[in-house]
Coordinates of C-alpha atoms in Angstrom, one line a residue:
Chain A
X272 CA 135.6 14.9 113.7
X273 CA 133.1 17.0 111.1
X274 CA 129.6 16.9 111.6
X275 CA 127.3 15.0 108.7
X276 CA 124.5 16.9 108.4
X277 CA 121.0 16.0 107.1
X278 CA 117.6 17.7 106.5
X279 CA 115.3 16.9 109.5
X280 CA 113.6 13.2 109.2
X281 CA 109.6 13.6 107.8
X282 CA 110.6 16.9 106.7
X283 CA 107.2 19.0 105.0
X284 CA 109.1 21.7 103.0
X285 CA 107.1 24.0 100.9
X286 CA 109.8 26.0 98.5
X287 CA 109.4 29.0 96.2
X288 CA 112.3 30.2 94.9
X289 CA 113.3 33.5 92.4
X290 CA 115.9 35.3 91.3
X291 CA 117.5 36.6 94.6
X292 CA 116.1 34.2 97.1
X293 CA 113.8 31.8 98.0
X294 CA 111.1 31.4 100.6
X295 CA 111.1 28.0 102.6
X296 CA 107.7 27.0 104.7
X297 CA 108.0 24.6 107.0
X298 CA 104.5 23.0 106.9
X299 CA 105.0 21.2 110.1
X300 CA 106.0 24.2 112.7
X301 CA 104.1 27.0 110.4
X302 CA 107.3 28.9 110.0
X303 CA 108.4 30.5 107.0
X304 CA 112.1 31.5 106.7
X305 CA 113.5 33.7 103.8
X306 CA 116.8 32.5 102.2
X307 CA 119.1 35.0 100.1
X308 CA 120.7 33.5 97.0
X309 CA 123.5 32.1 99.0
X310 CA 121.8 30.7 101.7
X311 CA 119.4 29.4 99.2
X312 CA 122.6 27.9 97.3
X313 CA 123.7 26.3 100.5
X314 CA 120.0 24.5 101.6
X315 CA 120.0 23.1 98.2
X316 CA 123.6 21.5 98.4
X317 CA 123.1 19.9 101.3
X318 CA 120.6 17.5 99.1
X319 CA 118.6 14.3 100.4
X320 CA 121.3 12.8 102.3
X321 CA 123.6 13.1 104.5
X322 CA 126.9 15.7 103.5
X323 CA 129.7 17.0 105.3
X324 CA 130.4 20.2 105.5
X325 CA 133.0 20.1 102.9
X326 CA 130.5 17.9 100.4
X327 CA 128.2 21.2 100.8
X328 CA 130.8 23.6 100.6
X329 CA 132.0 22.0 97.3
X330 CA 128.4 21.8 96.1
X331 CA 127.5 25.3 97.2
X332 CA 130.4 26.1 94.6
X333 CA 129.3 24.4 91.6
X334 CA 125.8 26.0 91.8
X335 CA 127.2 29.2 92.6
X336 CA 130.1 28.5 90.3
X337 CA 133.0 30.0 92.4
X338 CA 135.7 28.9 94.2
X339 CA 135.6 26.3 97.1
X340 CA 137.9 27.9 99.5
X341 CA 138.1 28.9 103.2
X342 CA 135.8 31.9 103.2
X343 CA 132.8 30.2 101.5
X344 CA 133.1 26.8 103.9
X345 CA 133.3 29.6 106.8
X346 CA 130.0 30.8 105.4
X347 CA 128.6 27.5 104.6
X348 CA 129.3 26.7 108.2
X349 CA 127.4 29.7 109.3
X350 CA 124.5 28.9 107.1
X351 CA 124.3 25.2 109.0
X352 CA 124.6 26.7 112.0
X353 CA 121.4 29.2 111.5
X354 CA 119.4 26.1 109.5
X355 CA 120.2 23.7 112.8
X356 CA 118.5 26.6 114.8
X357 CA 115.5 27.1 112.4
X358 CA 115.3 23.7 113.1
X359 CA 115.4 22.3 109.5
X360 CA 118.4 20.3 109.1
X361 CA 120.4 18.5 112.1
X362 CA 123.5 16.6 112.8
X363 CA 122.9 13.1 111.6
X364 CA 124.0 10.2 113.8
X365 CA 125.8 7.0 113.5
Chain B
X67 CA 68.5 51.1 98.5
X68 CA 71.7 53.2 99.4
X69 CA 72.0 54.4 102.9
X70 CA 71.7 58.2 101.7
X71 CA 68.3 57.4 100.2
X72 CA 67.6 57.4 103.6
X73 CA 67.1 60.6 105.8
X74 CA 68.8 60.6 108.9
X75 CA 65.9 60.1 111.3
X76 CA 64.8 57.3 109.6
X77 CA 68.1 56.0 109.6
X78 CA 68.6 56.1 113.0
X79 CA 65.5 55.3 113.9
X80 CA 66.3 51.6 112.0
X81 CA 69.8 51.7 114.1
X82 CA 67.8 51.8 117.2
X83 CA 65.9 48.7 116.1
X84 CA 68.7 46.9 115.0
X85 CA 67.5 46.6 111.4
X86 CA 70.1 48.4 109.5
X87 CA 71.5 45.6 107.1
X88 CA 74.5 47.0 105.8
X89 CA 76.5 45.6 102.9
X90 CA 79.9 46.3 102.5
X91 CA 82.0 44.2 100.2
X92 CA 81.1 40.6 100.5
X93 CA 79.6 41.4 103.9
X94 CA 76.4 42.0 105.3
X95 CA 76.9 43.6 108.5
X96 CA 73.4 44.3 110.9
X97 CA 74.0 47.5 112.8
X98 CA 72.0 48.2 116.7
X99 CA 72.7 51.3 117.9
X100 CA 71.5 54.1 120.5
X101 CA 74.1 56.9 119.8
X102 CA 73.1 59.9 118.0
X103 CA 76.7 60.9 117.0
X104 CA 77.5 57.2 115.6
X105 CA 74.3 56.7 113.7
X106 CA 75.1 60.1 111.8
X107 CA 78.6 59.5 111.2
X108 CA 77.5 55.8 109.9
X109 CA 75.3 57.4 107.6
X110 CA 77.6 60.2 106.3
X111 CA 80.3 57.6 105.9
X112 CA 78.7 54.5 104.3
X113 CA 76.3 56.4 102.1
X114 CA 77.3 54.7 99.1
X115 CA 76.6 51.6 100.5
X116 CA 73.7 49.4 100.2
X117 CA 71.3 49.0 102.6
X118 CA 68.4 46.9 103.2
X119 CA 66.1 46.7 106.4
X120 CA 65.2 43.1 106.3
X121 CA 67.5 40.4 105.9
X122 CA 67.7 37.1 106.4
X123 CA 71.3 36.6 107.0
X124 CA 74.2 38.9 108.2
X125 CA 77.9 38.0 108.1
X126 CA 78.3 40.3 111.7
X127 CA 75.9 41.1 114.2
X128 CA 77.2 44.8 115.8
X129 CA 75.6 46.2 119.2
X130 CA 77.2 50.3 119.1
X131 CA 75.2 51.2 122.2
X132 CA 75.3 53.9 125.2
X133 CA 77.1 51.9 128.4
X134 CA 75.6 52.7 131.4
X135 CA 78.2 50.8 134.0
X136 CA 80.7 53.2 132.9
X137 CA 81.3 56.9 133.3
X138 CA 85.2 56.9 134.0
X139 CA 86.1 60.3 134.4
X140 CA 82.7 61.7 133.6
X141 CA 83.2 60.7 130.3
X142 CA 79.8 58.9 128.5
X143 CA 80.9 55.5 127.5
X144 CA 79.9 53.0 124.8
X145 CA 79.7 49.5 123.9
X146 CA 80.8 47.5 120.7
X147 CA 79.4 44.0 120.7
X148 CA 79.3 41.7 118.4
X149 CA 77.7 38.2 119.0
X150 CA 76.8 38.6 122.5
X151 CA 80.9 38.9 123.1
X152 CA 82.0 42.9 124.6
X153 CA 85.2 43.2 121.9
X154 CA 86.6 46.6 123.6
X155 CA 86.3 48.0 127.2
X156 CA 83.8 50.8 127.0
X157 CA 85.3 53.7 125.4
X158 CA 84.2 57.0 124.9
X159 CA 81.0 57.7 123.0
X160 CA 82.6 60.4 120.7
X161 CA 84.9 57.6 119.5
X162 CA 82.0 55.4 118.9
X163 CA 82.8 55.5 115.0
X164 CA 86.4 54.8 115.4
X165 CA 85.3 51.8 117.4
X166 CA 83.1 50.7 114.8
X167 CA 85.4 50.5 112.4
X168 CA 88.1 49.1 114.6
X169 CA 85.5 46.2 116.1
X170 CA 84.4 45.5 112.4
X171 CA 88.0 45.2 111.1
X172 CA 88.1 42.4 114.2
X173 CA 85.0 40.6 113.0
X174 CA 86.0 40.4 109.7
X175 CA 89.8 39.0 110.6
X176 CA 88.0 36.7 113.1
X177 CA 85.4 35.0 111.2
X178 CA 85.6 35.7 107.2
X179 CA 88.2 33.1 106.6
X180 CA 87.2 31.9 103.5
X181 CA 89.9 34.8 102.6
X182 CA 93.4 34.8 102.5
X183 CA 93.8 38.5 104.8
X184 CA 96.8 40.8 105.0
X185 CA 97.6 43.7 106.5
X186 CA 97.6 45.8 103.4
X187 CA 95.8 48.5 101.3
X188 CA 94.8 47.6 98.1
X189 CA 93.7 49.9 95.0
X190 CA 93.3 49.3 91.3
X191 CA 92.7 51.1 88.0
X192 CA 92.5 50.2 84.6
X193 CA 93.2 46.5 85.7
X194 CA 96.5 47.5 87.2
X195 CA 96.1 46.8 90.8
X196 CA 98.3 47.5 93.4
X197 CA 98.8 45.9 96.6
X198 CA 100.6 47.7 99.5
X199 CA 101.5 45.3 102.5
X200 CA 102.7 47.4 105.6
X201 CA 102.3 47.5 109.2
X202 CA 101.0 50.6 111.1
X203 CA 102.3 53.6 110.8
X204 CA 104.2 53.0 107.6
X205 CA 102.2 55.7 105.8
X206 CA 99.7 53.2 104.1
X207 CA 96.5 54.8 104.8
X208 CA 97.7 58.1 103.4
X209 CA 99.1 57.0 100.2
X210 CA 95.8 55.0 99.6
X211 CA 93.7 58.2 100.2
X212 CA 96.1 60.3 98.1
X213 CA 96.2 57.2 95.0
X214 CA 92.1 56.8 95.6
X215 CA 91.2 60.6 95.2
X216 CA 93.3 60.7 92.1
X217 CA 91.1 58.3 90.7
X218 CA 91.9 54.6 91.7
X219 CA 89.8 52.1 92.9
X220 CA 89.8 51.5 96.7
X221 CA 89.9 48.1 97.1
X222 CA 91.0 48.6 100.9
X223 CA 92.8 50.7 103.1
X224 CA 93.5 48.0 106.0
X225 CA 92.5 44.4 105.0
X226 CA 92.8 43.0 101.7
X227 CA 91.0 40.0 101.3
X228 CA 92.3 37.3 99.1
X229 CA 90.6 34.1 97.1
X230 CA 93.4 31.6 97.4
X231 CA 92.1 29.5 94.6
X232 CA 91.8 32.1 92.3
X233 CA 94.4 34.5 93.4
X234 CA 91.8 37.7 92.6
X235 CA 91.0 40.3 95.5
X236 CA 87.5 41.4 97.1
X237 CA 87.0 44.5 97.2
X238 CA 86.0 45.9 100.7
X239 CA 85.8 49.7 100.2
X240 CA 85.1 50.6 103.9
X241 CA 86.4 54.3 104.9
X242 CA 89.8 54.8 105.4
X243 CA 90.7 55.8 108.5
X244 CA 93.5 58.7 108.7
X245 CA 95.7 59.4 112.3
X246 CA 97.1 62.2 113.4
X247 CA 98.7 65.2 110.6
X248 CA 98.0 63.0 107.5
X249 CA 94.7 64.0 108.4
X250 CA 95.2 67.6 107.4
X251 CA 97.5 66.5 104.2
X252 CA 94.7 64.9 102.7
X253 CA 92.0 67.4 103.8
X254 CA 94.5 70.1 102.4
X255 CA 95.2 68.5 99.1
X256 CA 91.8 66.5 98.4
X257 CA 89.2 69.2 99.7
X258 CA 86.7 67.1 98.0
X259 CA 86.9 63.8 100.3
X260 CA 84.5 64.0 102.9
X261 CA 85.0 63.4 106.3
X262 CA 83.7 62.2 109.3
X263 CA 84.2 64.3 112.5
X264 CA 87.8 64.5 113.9
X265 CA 88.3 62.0 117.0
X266 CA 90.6 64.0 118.9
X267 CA 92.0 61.3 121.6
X268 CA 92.0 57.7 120.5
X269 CA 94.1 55.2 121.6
X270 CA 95.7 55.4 118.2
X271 CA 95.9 59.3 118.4
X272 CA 93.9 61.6 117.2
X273 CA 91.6 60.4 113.6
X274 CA 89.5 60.9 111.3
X275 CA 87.5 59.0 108.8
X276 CA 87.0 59.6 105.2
X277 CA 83.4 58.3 102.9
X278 CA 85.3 55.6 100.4
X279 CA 84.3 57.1 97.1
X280 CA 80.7 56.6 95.5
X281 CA 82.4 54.5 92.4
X282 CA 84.5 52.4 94.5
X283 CA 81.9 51.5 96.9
X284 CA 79.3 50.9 93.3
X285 CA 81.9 48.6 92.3
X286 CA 83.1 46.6 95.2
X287 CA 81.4 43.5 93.1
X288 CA 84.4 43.1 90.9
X289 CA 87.5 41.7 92.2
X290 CA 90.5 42.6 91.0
X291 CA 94.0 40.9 89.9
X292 CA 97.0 41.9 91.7
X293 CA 99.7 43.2 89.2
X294 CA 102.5 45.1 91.1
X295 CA 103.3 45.0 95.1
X296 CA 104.9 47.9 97.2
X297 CA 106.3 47.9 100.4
X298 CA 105.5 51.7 101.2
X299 CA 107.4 53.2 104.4
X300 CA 107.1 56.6 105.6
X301 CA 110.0 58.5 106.8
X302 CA 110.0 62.0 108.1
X303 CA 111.9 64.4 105.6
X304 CA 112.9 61.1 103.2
X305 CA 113.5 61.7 99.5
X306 CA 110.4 59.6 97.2
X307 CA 112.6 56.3 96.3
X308 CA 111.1 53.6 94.7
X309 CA 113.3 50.6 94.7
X310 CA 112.8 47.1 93.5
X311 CA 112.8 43.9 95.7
X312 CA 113.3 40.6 95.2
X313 CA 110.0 38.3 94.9
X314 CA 111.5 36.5 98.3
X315 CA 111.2 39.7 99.9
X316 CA 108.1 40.6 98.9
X317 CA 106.6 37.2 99.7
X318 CA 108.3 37.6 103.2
X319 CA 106.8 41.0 103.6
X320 CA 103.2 39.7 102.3
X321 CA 103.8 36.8 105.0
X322 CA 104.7 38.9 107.4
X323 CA 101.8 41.6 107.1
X324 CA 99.0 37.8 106.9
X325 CA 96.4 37.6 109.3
X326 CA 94.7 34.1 109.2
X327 CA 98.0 32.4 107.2
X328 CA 97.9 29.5 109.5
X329 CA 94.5 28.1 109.0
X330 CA 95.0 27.7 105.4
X331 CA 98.6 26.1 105.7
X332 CA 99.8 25.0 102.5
X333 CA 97.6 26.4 100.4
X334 CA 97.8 29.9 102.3
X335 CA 101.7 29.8 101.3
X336 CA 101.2 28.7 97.4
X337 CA 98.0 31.4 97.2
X338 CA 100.5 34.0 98.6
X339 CA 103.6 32.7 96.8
X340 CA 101.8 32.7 93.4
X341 CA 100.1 36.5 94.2
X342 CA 104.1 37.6 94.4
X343 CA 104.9 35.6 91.1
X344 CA 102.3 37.7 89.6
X345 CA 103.3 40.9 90.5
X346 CA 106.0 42.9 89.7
X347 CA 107.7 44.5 93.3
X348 CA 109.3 47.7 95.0
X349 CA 109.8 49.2 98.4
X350 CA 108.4 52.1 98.6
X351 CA 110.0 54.7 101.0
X352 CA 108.2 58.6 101.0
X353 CA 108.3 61.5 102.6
X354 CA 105.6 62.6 101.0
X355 CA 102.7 61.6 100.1
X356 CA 102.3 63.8 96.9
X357 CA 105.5 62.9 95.7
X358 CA 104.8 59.1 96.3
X359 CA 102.2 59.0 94.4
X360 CA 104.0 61.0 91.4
X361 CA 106.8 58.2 91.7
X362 CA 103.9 55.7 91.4
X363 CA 102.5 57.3 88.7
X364 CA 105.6 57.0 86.4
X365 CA 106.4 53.6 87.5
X366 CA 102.9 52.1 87.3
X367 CA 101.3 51.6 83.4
X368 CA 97.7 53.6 83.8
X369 CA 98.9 56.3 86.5
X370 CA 99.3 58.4 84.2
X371 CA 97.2 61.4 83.8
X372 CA 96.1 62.5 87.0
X373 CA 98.6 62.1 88.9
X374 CA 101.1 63.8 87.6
X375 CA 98.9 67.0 89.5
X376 CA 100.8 65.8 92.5
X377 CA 103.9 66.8 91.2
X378 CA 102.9 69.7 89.9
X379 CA 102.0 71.0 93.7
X380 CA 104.8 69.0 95.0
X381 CA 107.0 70.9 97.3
X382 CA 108.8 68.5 99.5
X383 CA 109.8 71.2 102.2
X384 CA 105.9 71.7 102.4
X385 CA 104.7 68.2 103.5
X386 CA 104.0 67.8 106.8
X387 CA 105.1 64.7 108.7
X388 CA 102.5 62.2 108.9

């Protein structure tokens, strides 16, 4: 079954982003966690609620405007990994 | 008052009663001390900077005193305290100065956090300042002393204090503090800087401190705008490239080279996020020092005249590692 993800609950994101990147600080754990443009692409698809990988894949590709295909959702997939490990996103539950 | 209006014995003679008042940038810094070798090199190195005998107030309170409980390996030993609290182990006396400059960089990052700090060198000219984020031993110091005795403003080699509300920097024009053979490339090149006696065995290697210039130090008052960032790294033998980052990067670098970002949280972020919005940004890799500072002076609007004297000496086959 594919994981739902969703941004961490009570979430205090501070956000600067530029051409190139962006530079997300967690106000809650003091961290601060540099995004390239694609990984930047990918935080901002998976949105307010709760999306499958596929709903953030297909996102990812609109902003991006490419093609939704195996190699980005591989590298979407990636990107949720590294985000579930930074601790900023997790799987949601029933 | 200047501390050169003052003739050494007198100046010492107020070290040993603790009533040296020192200003240096925003601080007031009172000065005890008992070491002949100290006292002097305070005085050659700060004699640009004010000096008053009595005052009320002082930001840091700095013991530089003779140890007596410790003559390791027959060596003499001194003290740094500040506020009643021993910062170092005693160290050799002839490395008093390095000490002092070492223990004050601690008391400012420990206590003057009205500032946003980083890890950087700051200089500026003709309102074109330039902010150079970098940990040790990235070739910061050097390029700083090079850019500064070509006629920028030091605003400072090792902490550059930030306003976050306003964005602008304070200038702190302390000496800069040179390791190992950068010492000689700026002796060679600049044989008008003055120095401070050669430390030979630090626990940084051997250094030597240089007097800030008289016009930096007379304008440390006005703060400064940060218009263009560098991320400078020496590399033995590299070819001058100046290359430009993204404003992510840079803010990452600025971030990562921040040394009280946590107490100001949020507004520590925006303050350093906004500083990187402002400023136009490029890693920096060198060789050479000369050369660096050629490559700044065609990239940066007002480095323009005197710099291009680097060049003109430039020989990259010449430069001796850092």
């Amino acid at each position: 079954m594919e994981s739902i993800w969703q941004r961490v609950d009570g979430q205090e994101i501070r956000l600067r982003a530029w051409e190139g990147g962006a530079v997300l600080y967690d106000l809650r754990s003091g961290d601060t966690h540099l995004f390239d443009e694609l990984s930047y692409a990918v935080w901002q698809s998976i949105g307010e609620h709760r999306a499958s990988i596929a709903d953030i894949a297909r996102r990812t590709a609109d902003c991006l405007e490419t093609e939704d295909d195996d190699t980005l959702r591989q590298y979407v997939a990636r990107c949720l990994g590294r985000f579930d490990s930074l601790g900023i996103i997790r799987v949601a539950t029933a | 008052m200047i501390v050169a209006d003052y003739p050494l014995q007198e100046f010492a003679a107020l070290a040993r009663a603790g009533r040296l008042f020192l200003r240096t940038g925003p601080f007031v810094v009172q000065i005890e001390s008992d070491l002949e070798s100290g006292i002097a090199g305070l005085h050659s190195l700060y004699a640009d900077h004010e000096l008053s005998i009595n005052s009320p107030f002082a930001d840091f309170r700095i013991a530089l005193n003779r140890s007596s409980r410790w003559r390791s390996w027959g060596l003499p030993r001194a003290t740094f305290v500040s506020e009643s609290n021993s910062v170092f182990e005693p160290f050799p006396r002839n490395s008093a100065l390095a000490y002092f400059e070492w223990g004050l960089n601690g008391c400012v990052c420990s206590r003057a956090n009205d500032y946003l700090m980083f890890h950087a060198a700051a200089v500026e000219r003709e309102d074109v300042a330039l902010v150079l984020p970098a940990p040790s031993g990235s070739g910061k110091s050097t390029l700083t002393a090079a850019l500064v005795f070509s006629g920028w403003r030091l605003l400072s080699d090792e902490l550059t204090l930030v306003t976050p509300t306003t964005g602008q920097i304070t200038a702190l024009a302390r000496p800069i503090m040179l390791k190992n053979a950068s010492i000689e490339v700026i002796r060679d090149r600049f044989p008008s800087a003055v120095f401070a006696r050669q430390i030979a065995a630090t626990i940084r290697g051997r250094v030597a401190q240089i007097r800030p210039p008289r016009a930096s130090v007379e304008q440390c008052h006005l703060p400064a705008r940060p218009t263009h960032l560098v991320c400078p790294q020496f590399q033995a033998g590299a070819r001058t490239e100046l290359t430009p980052i993204s404003r992510s990067d840079a803010l990452r670098a600025l971030l990562n080279c921040t040394l009280n970002f946590s107490l100001f949280g949020e507004a520590g972020f925006q303050a350093a996020a906004d500083l990187v919005e402002r400023c136009t940004c490029q890693a920096l890799t060198f060789g050479c020092c000369e050369d660096a500072a050629a490559a700044l002076s065609q990239w940066l609007p007002t480095a323009d005249r005197s710099l291009p004297r680097f060049a003109a000496h430039s020989n990259t086959a010449e430069c001796p590692a850092l």
